[in-house]
PDB file of C-alpha atoms in Angstrom:
ATOM      1  CA  UNK A   1       1.425 -12.198 -15.546  1.00  0.00           C
ATOM      2  CA  UNK A   2       2.123  -8.924 -14.327  1.00  0.00           C
ATOM      3  CA  UNK A   3       5.264  -8.591 -11.589  1.00  0.00           C
ATOM      4  CA  UNK A   4       7.073  -6.013  -9.826  1.00  0.00           C
ATOM      5  CA  UNK A   5      10.334  -6.658  -8.826  1.00  0.00           C
ATOM      6  CA  UNK A   6      12.862  -4.934  -6.568  1.00  0.00           C
ATOM      7  CA  UNK A   7      16.263  -6.616  -6.324  1.00  0.00           C
ATOM      8  CA  UNK A   8      17.288  -5.293  -3.293  1.00  0.00           C
ATOM      9  CA  UNK A   9      16.141  -5.894   0.052  1.00  0.00           C
ATOM     10  CA  UNK A  10      18.001  -3.582   2.371  1.00  0.00           C
ATOM     11  CA  UNK A  11      20.078  -0.763   1.150  1.00  0.00           C
ATOM     12  CA  UNK A  12      22.188   1.007   3.310  1.00  0.00           C
ATOM     13  CA  UNK A  13      24.030   4.409   2.261  1.00  0.00           C
ATOM     14  CA  UNK A  14      25.541   7.053   4.230  1.00  0.00           C
ATOM     15  CA  UNK A  15      24.150  10.690   4.250  1.00  0.00           C
ATOM     16  CA  UNK A  16      24.793  12.788   1.161  1.00  0.00           C
ATOM     17  CA  UNK A  17      25.309   9.757  -0.882  1.00  0.00           C
ATOM     18  CA  UNK A  18      23.736   9.070  -3.874  1.00  0.00           C
ATOM     19  CA  UNK A  19      21.020   6.540  -3.740  1.00  0.00           C
ATOM     20  CA  UNK A  20      19.051   4.753  -6.127  1.00  0.00           C
ATOM     21  CA  UNK A  21      16.132   1.883  -5.463  1.00  0.00           C
ATOM     22  CA  UNK A  22      15.702  -0.592  -8.330  1.00  0.00           C
ATOM     23  CA  UNK A  23      12.285  -1.483  -9.829  1.00  0.00           C
ATOM     24  CA  UNK A  24      11.562  -4.014 -12.781  1.00  0.00           C
ATOM     25  CA  UNK A  25       8.216  -4.553 -14.163  1.00  0.00           C
ATOM     26  CA  UNK A  26       6.538  -7.174 -16.076  1.00  0.00           C
ATOM     27  CA  UNK A  27       3.754  -6.092 -18.115  1.00  0.00           C
ATOM     28  CA  UNK A  28       3.230  -6.258 -21.421  1.00  0.00           C
ATOM     29  CA  UNK A  29       0.855  -3.250 -21.896  1.00  0.00           C
ATOM     30  CA  UNK A  30       1.095   0.635 -20.730  1.00  0.00           C
ATOM     31  CA  UNK A  31       1.181   0.170 -16.891  1.00  0.00           C
ATOM     32  CA  UNK A  32       0.653   2.893 -14.161  1.00  0.00           C
ATOM     33  CA  UNK A  33       3.721   3.054 -11.723  1.00  0.00           C
ATOM     34  CA  UNK A  34       4.224   4.494  -8.435  1.00  0.00           C
ATOM     35  CA  UNK A  35       6.445   4.543  -5.737  1.00  0.00           C
ATOM     36  CA  UNK A  36       5.162   4.304  -2.153  1.00  0.00           C
ATOM     37  CA  UNK A  37       6.898   4.876   0.954  1.00  0.00           C
ATOM     38  CA  UNK A  38       6.419   3.793   4.589  1.00  0.00           C
ATOM     39  CA  UNK A  39       8.522   5.346   7.599  1.00  0.00           C
ATOM     40  CA  UNK A  40       8.671   3.865  10.568  1.00  0.00           C
ATOM     41  CA  UNK A  41       5.255   4.133  12.399  1.00  0.00           C
ATOM     42  CA  UNK A  42       3.723   6.344   9.403  1.00  0.00           C
ATOM     43  CA  UNK A  43       0.826   5.169   7.008  1.00  0.00           C
ATOM     44  CA  UNK A  44       1.988   4.184   3.565  1.00  0.00           C
ATOM     45  CA  UNK A  45       1.741   6.957   1.570  1.00  0.00           C
ATOM     46  CA  UNK A  46       2.613   7.824  -2.369  1.00  0.00           C
ATOM     47  CA  UNK A  47       5.957   9.373  -2.945  1.00  0.00           C
ATOM     48  CA  UNK A  48       5.469   9.511  -6.790  1.00  0.00           C
ATOM     49  CA  UNK A  49       3.778   8.326 -10.018  1.00  0.00           C
ATOM     50  CA  UNK A  50       5.258   8.154 -13.105  1.00  0.00           C
ATOM     51  CA  UNK A  51       2.874   9.927 -15.348  1.00  0.00           C
ATOM     52  CA  UNK A  52       3.208  13.284 -12.842  1.00  0.00           C
ATOM     53  CA  UNK A  53       6.792  13.577 -13.675  1.00  0.00           C
ATOM     54  CA  UNK A  54       7.029  15.324 -10.192  1.00  0.00           C
ATOM     55  CA  UNK A  55      10.380  15.160  -7.738  1.00  0.00           C
ATOM     56  CA  UNK A  56       9.079  14.813  -4.266  1.00  0.00           C
ATOM     57  CA  UNK A  57      11.678  15.067  -1.602  1.00  0.00           C
ATOM     58  CA  UNK A  58      14.291  15.239  -4.078  1.00  0.00           C
ATOM     59  CA  UNK A  59      13.522  11.962  -5.672  1.00  0.00           C
ATOM     60  CA  UNK A  60      13.034  11.389  -8.866  1.00  0.00           C
ATOM     61  CA  UNK A  61      11.801   8.083 -11.352  1.00  0.00           C
ATOM     62  CA  UNK A  62      11.867   7.547 -15.006  1.00  0.00           C
ATOM     63  CA  UNK A  63       9.968   4.875 -16.349  1.00  0.00           C
ATOM     64  CA  UNK A  64      12.371   3.034 -19.239  1.00  0.00           C
ATOM     65  CA  UNK A  65       9.631   1.093 -21.051  1.00  0.00           C
ATOM     66  CA  UNK A  66      12.822  -0.371 -23.189  1.00  0.00           C
ATOM     67  CA  UNK A  67      14.366  -1.923 -19.622  1.00  0.00           C
ATOM     68  CA  UNK A  68      10.857  -2.458 -18.076  1.00  0.00           C
ATOM     69  CA  UNK A  69      12.290  -0.380 -15.034  1.00  0.00           C
ATOM     70  CA  UNK A  70      11.010   2.628 -12.360  1.00  0.00           C
ATOM     71  CA  UNK A  71      14.092   3.299 -10.759  1.00  0.00           C
ATOM     72  CA  UNK A  72      13.756   5.768  -7.800  1.00  0.00           C
ATOM     73  CA  UNK A  73      16.773   8.184  -7.765  1.00  0.00           C
ATOM     74  CA  UNK A  74      18.021  10.432  -4.853  1.00  0.00           C
ATOM     75  CA  UNK A  75      21.086  13.068  -5.524  1.00  0.00           C
ATOM     76  CA  UNK A  76      21.911  12.996  -1.733  1.00  0.00           C
ATOM     77  CA  UNK A  77      20.381  10.752   0.909  1.00  0.00           C
ATOM     78  CA  UNK A  78      19.523  11.958   4.028  1.00  0.00           C
ATOM     79  CA  UNK A  79      18.907  10.361   7.143  1.00  0.00           C
ATOM     80  CA  UNK A  80      15.082  11.127   7.050  1.00  0.00           C
ATOM     81  CA  UNK A  81      14.944   9.336   4.175  1.00  0.00           C
ATOM     82  CA  UNK A  82      15.456   5.933   5.645  1.00  0.00           C
ATOM     83  CA  UNK A  83      12.207   3.790   5.318  1.00  0.00           C
ATOM     84  CA  UNK A  84      10.705   1.055   3.518  1.00  0.00           C
ATOM     85  CA  UNK A  85      10.138   1.588  -0.099  1.00  0.00           C
ATOM     86  CA  UNK A  86       7.566   0.390  -2.492  1.00  0.00           C
ATOM     87  CA  UNK A  87       7.403   0.140  -6.039  1.00  0.00           C
ATOM     88  CA  UNK A  88       3.821  -0.469  -7.565  1.00  0.00           C
ATOM     89  CA  UNK A  89       2.305  -1.132 -10.886  1.00  0.00           C
ATOM     90  CA  UNK A  90      -1.296  -0.571 -11.402  1.00  0.00           C
ATOM     91  CA  UNK A  91      -2.907  -2.038 -14.774  1.00  0.00           C
ATOM     92  CA  UNK A  92      -6.350  -0.738 -16.179  1.00  0.00           C
ATOM     93  CA  UNK A  93      -7.308  -4.392 -16.836  1.00  0.00           C
ATOM     94  CA  UNK A  94      -7.142  -5.544 -13.614  1.00  0.00           C
ATOM     95  CA  UNK A  95      -9.220  -2.385 -12.297  1.00  0.00           C
ATOM     96  CA  UNK A  96      -6.816  -0.277 -10.743  1.00  0.00           C
ATOM     97  CA  UNK A  97      -5.304  -3.483  -8.525  1.00  0.00           C
ATOM     98  CA  UNK A  98      -2.306  -2.042  -7.164  1.00  0.00           C
ATOM     99  CA  UNK A  99       0.664  -5.188  -7.582  1.00  0.00           C
ATOM    100  CA  UNK A 100       3.490  -4.048  -5.054  1.00  0.00           C
ATOM    101  CA  UNK A 101       7.306  -5.429  -5.317  1.00  0.00           C
ATOM    102  CA  UNK A 102       8.775  -7.010  -2.193  1.00  0.00           C
ATOM    103  CA  UNK A 103      10.167  -3.532  -0.710  1.00  0.00           C
ATOM    104  CA  UNK A 104      13.467  -2.063  -0.194  1.00  0.00           C
ATOM    105  CA  UNK A 105      14.313  -0.681   3.062  1.00  0.00           C
ATOM    106  CA  UNK A 106      17.122   2.313   2.928  1.00  0.00           C
ATOM    107  CA  UNK A 107      19.095   3.093   5.282  1.00  0.00           C
ATOM    108  CA  UNK A 108      20.684   6.041   5.555  1.00  0.00           C
ATOM    109  CA  UNK A 109      24.124   6.279   8.244  1.00  0.00           C
ATOM    110  CA  UNK A 110      24.967   9.802   9.449  1.00  0.00           C
TER     111      UNK A 110
ATOM    112  CA  UNK B   1     -10.333  16.154   5.476  1.00  0.00           C
ATOM    113  CA  UNK B   2      -8.114  14.552   3.224  1.00  0.00           C
ATOM    114  CA  UNK B   3      -7.405  11.350   5.636  1.00  0.00           C
ATOM    115  CA  UNK B   4      -8.425   8.159   5.823  1.00  0.00           C
ATOM    116  CA  UNK B   5      -8.800   7.128   9.573  1.00  0.00           C
ATOM    117  CA  UNK B   6      -8.976   3.605  10.812  1.00  0.00           C
ATOM    118  CA  UNK B   7     -10.086   2.098  14.679  1.00  0.00           C
ATOM    119  CA  UNK B   8      -9.327   0.552  16.705  1.00  0.00           C
ATOM    120  CA  UNK B   9      -5.253   1.415  16.287  1.00  0.00           C
ATOM    121  CA  UNK B  10      -4.873  -1.961  18.116  1.00  0.00           C
ATOM    122  CA  UNK B  11      -6.748  -4.819  18.968  1.00  0.00           C
ATOM    123  CA  UNK B  12      -5.950  -8.326  20.293  1.00  0.00           C
ATOM    124  CA  UNK B  13      -8.313 -10.831  20.298  1.00  0.00           C
ATOM    125  CA  UNK B  14      -8.736 -14.917  21.025  1.00  0.00           C
ATOM    126  CA  UNK B  15      -9.618 -17.207  18.435  1.00  0.00           C
ATOM    127  CA  UNK B  16     -13.550 -17.460  19.636  1.00  0.00           C
ATOM    128  CA  UNK B  17     -13.966 -13.634  19.655  1.00  0.00           C
ATOM    129  CA  UNK B  18     -16.147 -11.341  16.760  1.00  0.00           C
ATOM    130  CA  UNK B  19     -14.800  -7.905  16.396  1.00  0.00           C
ATOM    131  CA  UNK B  20     -14.886  -5.267  13.735  1.00  0.00           C
ATOM    132  CA  UNK B  21     -12.545  -3.017  12.107  1.00  0.00           C
ATOM    133  CA  UNK B  22     -13.725   0.324  11.076  1.00  0.00           C
ATOM    134  CA  UNK B  23     -12.695   2.655   8.276  1.00  0.00           C
ATOM    135  CA  UNK B  24     -13.547   6.030   7.518  1.00  0.00           C
ATOM    136  CA  UNK B  25     -12.983   8.809   4.348  1.00  0.00           C
ATOM    137  CA  UNK B  26     -14.558  12.300   3.955  1.00  0.00           C
ATOM    138  CA  UNK B  27     -12.954  13.127   0.623  1.00  0.00           C
ATOM    139  CA  UNK B  28     -15.508  11.493  -1.553  1.00  0.00           C
ATOM    140  CA  UNK B  29     -13.416   8.659  -3.072  1.00  0.00           C
ATOM    141  CA  UNK B  30     -15.749   5.743  -4.457  1.00  0.00           C
ATOM    142  CA  UNK B  31     -13.140   3.032  -4.409  1.00  0.00           C
ATOM    143  CA  UNK B  32     -12.323   1.526  -0.473  1.00  0.00           C
ATOM    144  CA  UNK B  33     -10.120  -1.180  -0.118  1.00  0.00           C
ATOM    145  CA  UNK B  34      -9.074  -3.658   2.713  1.00  0.00           C
ATOM    146  CA  UNK B  35      -5.397  -4.722   2.712  1.00  0.00           C
ATOM    147  CA  UNK B  36      -2.974  -7.098   4.911  1.00  0.00           C
ATOM    148  CA  UNK B  37       0.354  -6.412   6.078  1.00  0.00           C
ATOM    149  CA  UNK B  38       3.273  -8.413   7.501  1.00  0.00           C
ATOM    150  CA  UNK B  39       6.191  -7.004   8.798  1.00  0.00           C
ATOM    151  CA  UNK B  40       8.465  -5.763   6.245  1.00  0.00           C
ATOM    152  CA  UNK B  41       6.200  -7.045   3.294  1.00  0.00           C
ATOM    153  CA  UNK B  42       4.149  -5.425   0.977  1.00  0.00           C
ATOM    154  CA  UNK B  43       0.487  -4.883   1.611  1.00  0.00           C
ATOM    155  CA  UNK B  44      -1.946  -8.053  -0.045  1.00  0.00           C
ATOM    156  CA  UNK B  45      -4.965  -6.547  -1.520  1.00  0.00           C
ATOM    157  CA  UNK B  46      -7.849  -8.513   0.188  1.00  0.00           C
ATOM    158  CA  UNK B  47     -11.306  -6.741  -0.885  1.00  0.00           C
ATOM    159  CA  UNK B  48     -12.041  -4.007  -2.816  1.00  0.00           C
ATOM    160  CA  UNK B  49     -15.309  -2.094  -2.805  1.00  0.00           C
ATOM    161  CA  UNK B  50     -16.459   0.249  -5.848  1.00  0.00           C
ATOM    162  CA  UNK B  51     -19.268   2.439  -5.305  1.00  0.00           C
ATOM    163  CA  UNK B  52     -20.757   0.312  -2.055  1.00  0.00           C
ATOM    164  CA  UNK B  53     -20.320  -2.638  -4.140  1.00  0.00           C
ATOM    165  CA  UNK B  54     -17.947  -5.486  -3.402  1.00  0.00           C
ATOM    166  CA  UNK B  55     -15.803  -5.887  -6.646  1.00  0.00           C
ATOM    167  CA  UNK B  56     -12.705  -7.781  -5.833  1.00  0.00           C
ATOM    168  CA  UNK B  57     -12.729 -10.566  -3.254  1.00  0.00           C
ATOM    169  CA  UNK B  58      -8.987 -11.897  -3.607  1.00  0.00           C
ATOM    170  CA  UNK B  59     -10.114 -15.506  -2.282  1.00  0.00           C
ATOM    171  CA  UNK B  60     -10.172 -14.360   1.418  1.00  0.00           C
ATOM    172  CA  UNK B  61     -11.485 -16.978   4.080  1.00  0.00           C
ATOM    173  CA  UNK B  62     -14.855 -16.303   5.084  1.00  0.00           C
ATOM    174  CA  UNK B  63     -13.949 -15.523   8.534  1.00  0.00           C
ATOM    175  CA  UNK B  64     -13.154 -12.258   7.047  1.00  0.00           C
ATOM    176  CA  UNK B  65     -15.910 -10.538   5.958  1.00  0.00           C
ATOM    177  CA  UNK B  66     -16.447  -7.084   4.382  1.00  0.00           C
ATOM    178  CA  UNK B  67     -19.371  -4.586   4.809  1.00  0.00           C
ATOM    179  CA  UNK B  68     -20.104  -1.057   3.079  1.00  0.00           C
ATOM    180  CA  UNK B  69     -22.575   0.711   5.014  1.00  0.00           C
ATOM    181  CA  UNK B  70     -22.215   3.716   2.811  1.00  0.00           C
ATOM    182  CA  UNK B  71     -19.682   5.778   0.631  1.00  0.00           C
ATOM    183  CA  UNK B  72     -17.971   7.034   3.312  1.00  0.00           C
ATOM    184  CA  UNK B  73     -17.382   3.561   5.598  1.00  0.00           C
ATOM    185  CA  UNK B  74     -15.864   0.562   5.066  1.00  0.00           C
ATOM    186  CA  UNK B  75     -15.791  -2.265   7.989  1.00  0.00           C
ATOM    187  CA  UNK B  76     -14.014  -5.968   8.286  1.00  0.00           C
ATOM    188  CA  UNK B  77     -16.032  -8.078  10.794  1.00  0.00           C
ATOM    189  CA  UNK B  78     -13.501 -10.915  12.038  1.00  0.00           C
ATOM    190  CA  UNK B  79     -14.611 -13.896  13.287  1.00  0.00           C
ATOM    191  CA  UNK B  80     -12.742 -17.166  14.578  1.00  0.00           C
ATOM    192  CA  UNK B  81      -9.762 -15.576  13.633  1.00  0.00           C
ATOM    193  CA  UNK B  82      -6.274 -17.478  13.159  1.00  0.00           C
ATOM    194  CA  UNK B  83      -3.318 -16.660  15.188  1.00  0.00           C
ATOM    195  CA  UNK B  84      -1.468 -16.284  11.741  1.00  0.00           C
ATOM    196  CA  UNK B  85      -4.139 -13.780  11.099  1.00  0.00           C
ATOM    197  CA  UNK B  86      -2.279 -11.242  12.955  1.00  0.00           C
ATOM    198  CA  UNK B  87      -0.966  -8.307  10.980  1.00  0.00           C
ATOM    199  CA  UNK B  88      -1.461  -4.791  10.005  1.00  0.00           C
ATOM    200  CA  UNK B  89      -4.792  -4.094   8.420  1.00  0.00           C
ATOM    201  CA  UNK B  90      -4.592  -1.507   5.870  1.00  0.00           C
ATOM    202  CA  UNK B  91      -7.740   0.637   4.634  1.00  0.00           C
ATOM    203  CA  UNK B  92      -7.362   2.535   1.634  1.00  0.00           C
ATOM    204  CA  UNK B  93      -9.278   4.726  -0.990  1.00  0.00           C
ATOM    205  CA  UNK B  94      -8.957   6.210  -4.301  1.00  0.00           C
ATOM    206  CA  UNK B  95     -11.174   8.677  -6.233  1.00  0.00           C
ATOM    207  CA  UNK B  96     -12.468   5.917  -8.519  1.00  0.00           C
ATOM    208  CA  UNK B  97     -11.538   2.174  -9.329  1.00  0.00           C
ATOM    209  CA  UNK B  98      -9.389   2.643 -11.512  1.00  0.00           C
ATOM    210  CA  UNK B  99      -5.676   4.000 -11.881  1.00  0.00           C
ATOM    211  CA  UNK B 100      -6.038   6.763  -9.346  1.00  0.00           C
ATOM    212  CA  UNK B 101      -3.862   7.291  -6.780  1.00  0.00           C
ATOM    213  CA  UNK B 102      -5.036   4.974  -3.456  1.00  0.00           C
ATOM    214  CA  UNK B 103      -4.768   7.072  -0.037  1.00  0.00           C
ATOM    215  CA  UNK B 104      -3.774   4.814   2.915  1.00  0.00           C
ATOM    216  CA  UNK B 105      -5.094   4.692   6.484  1.00  0.00           C
ATOM    217  CA  UNK B 106      -2.622   4.151   9.494  1.00  0.00           C
ATOM    218  CA  UNK B 107      -3.590   0.513   9.972  1.00  0.00           C
ATOM    219  CA  UNK B 108      -5.183  -1.907  12.732  1.00  0.00           C
ATOM    220  CA  UNK B 109      -2.639  -3.940  14.518  1.00  0.00           C
ATOM    221  CA  UNK B 110      -4.542  -7.142  14.815  1.00  0.00           C
ATOM    222  CA  UNK B 111      -3.189  -9.729  17.363  1.00  0.00           C
ATOM    223  CA  UNK B 112      -4.913 -13.247  17.503  1.00  0.00           C
ATOM    224  CA  UNK B 113      -3.919 -15.191  20.437  1.00  0.00           C
TER     225      UNK B 113
END
């Protein structure tokens, strides 16, 4: 069965420190992977998708099929990065249904 | 217009009330979704409409009744809800029912007394 695991419920770092939010997935085929972010009192929005290979707000994520991981990284965290981050998997055989991880709350302290 | 809008923002209802949530998008998207989200939890898919037809019902209780009057509108009719149904109800849309990005609305915060 398809599954997304985000092992850290809460990640706390200081401003300027590197940050890595972990995401592992379970799927035998070729998945579509996303990172969504939910800032306080704002709507859930797409941050990254693996096929676009973009860097958004300084964040990058690389799909590692061997390790079935899609970790989100940023070299220098900012206070405005504090938010809830969800890794999500979409598979064509389920019609694009998004399977979310449990989420990691990132707290960036000054 | 590149946003999904939802009304109302907040709703308080009793267990015997009937109410409706509304979602609208004008991006020409052909797939629309209802999710339920509890605090600090991921969204849980409830329903998917593709080309105005119900494609997925994730075994949602019948006290939730979705409706897609046209390609831009999605409603969720609520009747005889329970206090545990209190949550943030999110609407989303995507270009089509497949692997495309989903755009989320701000949600309706529902409290059932």
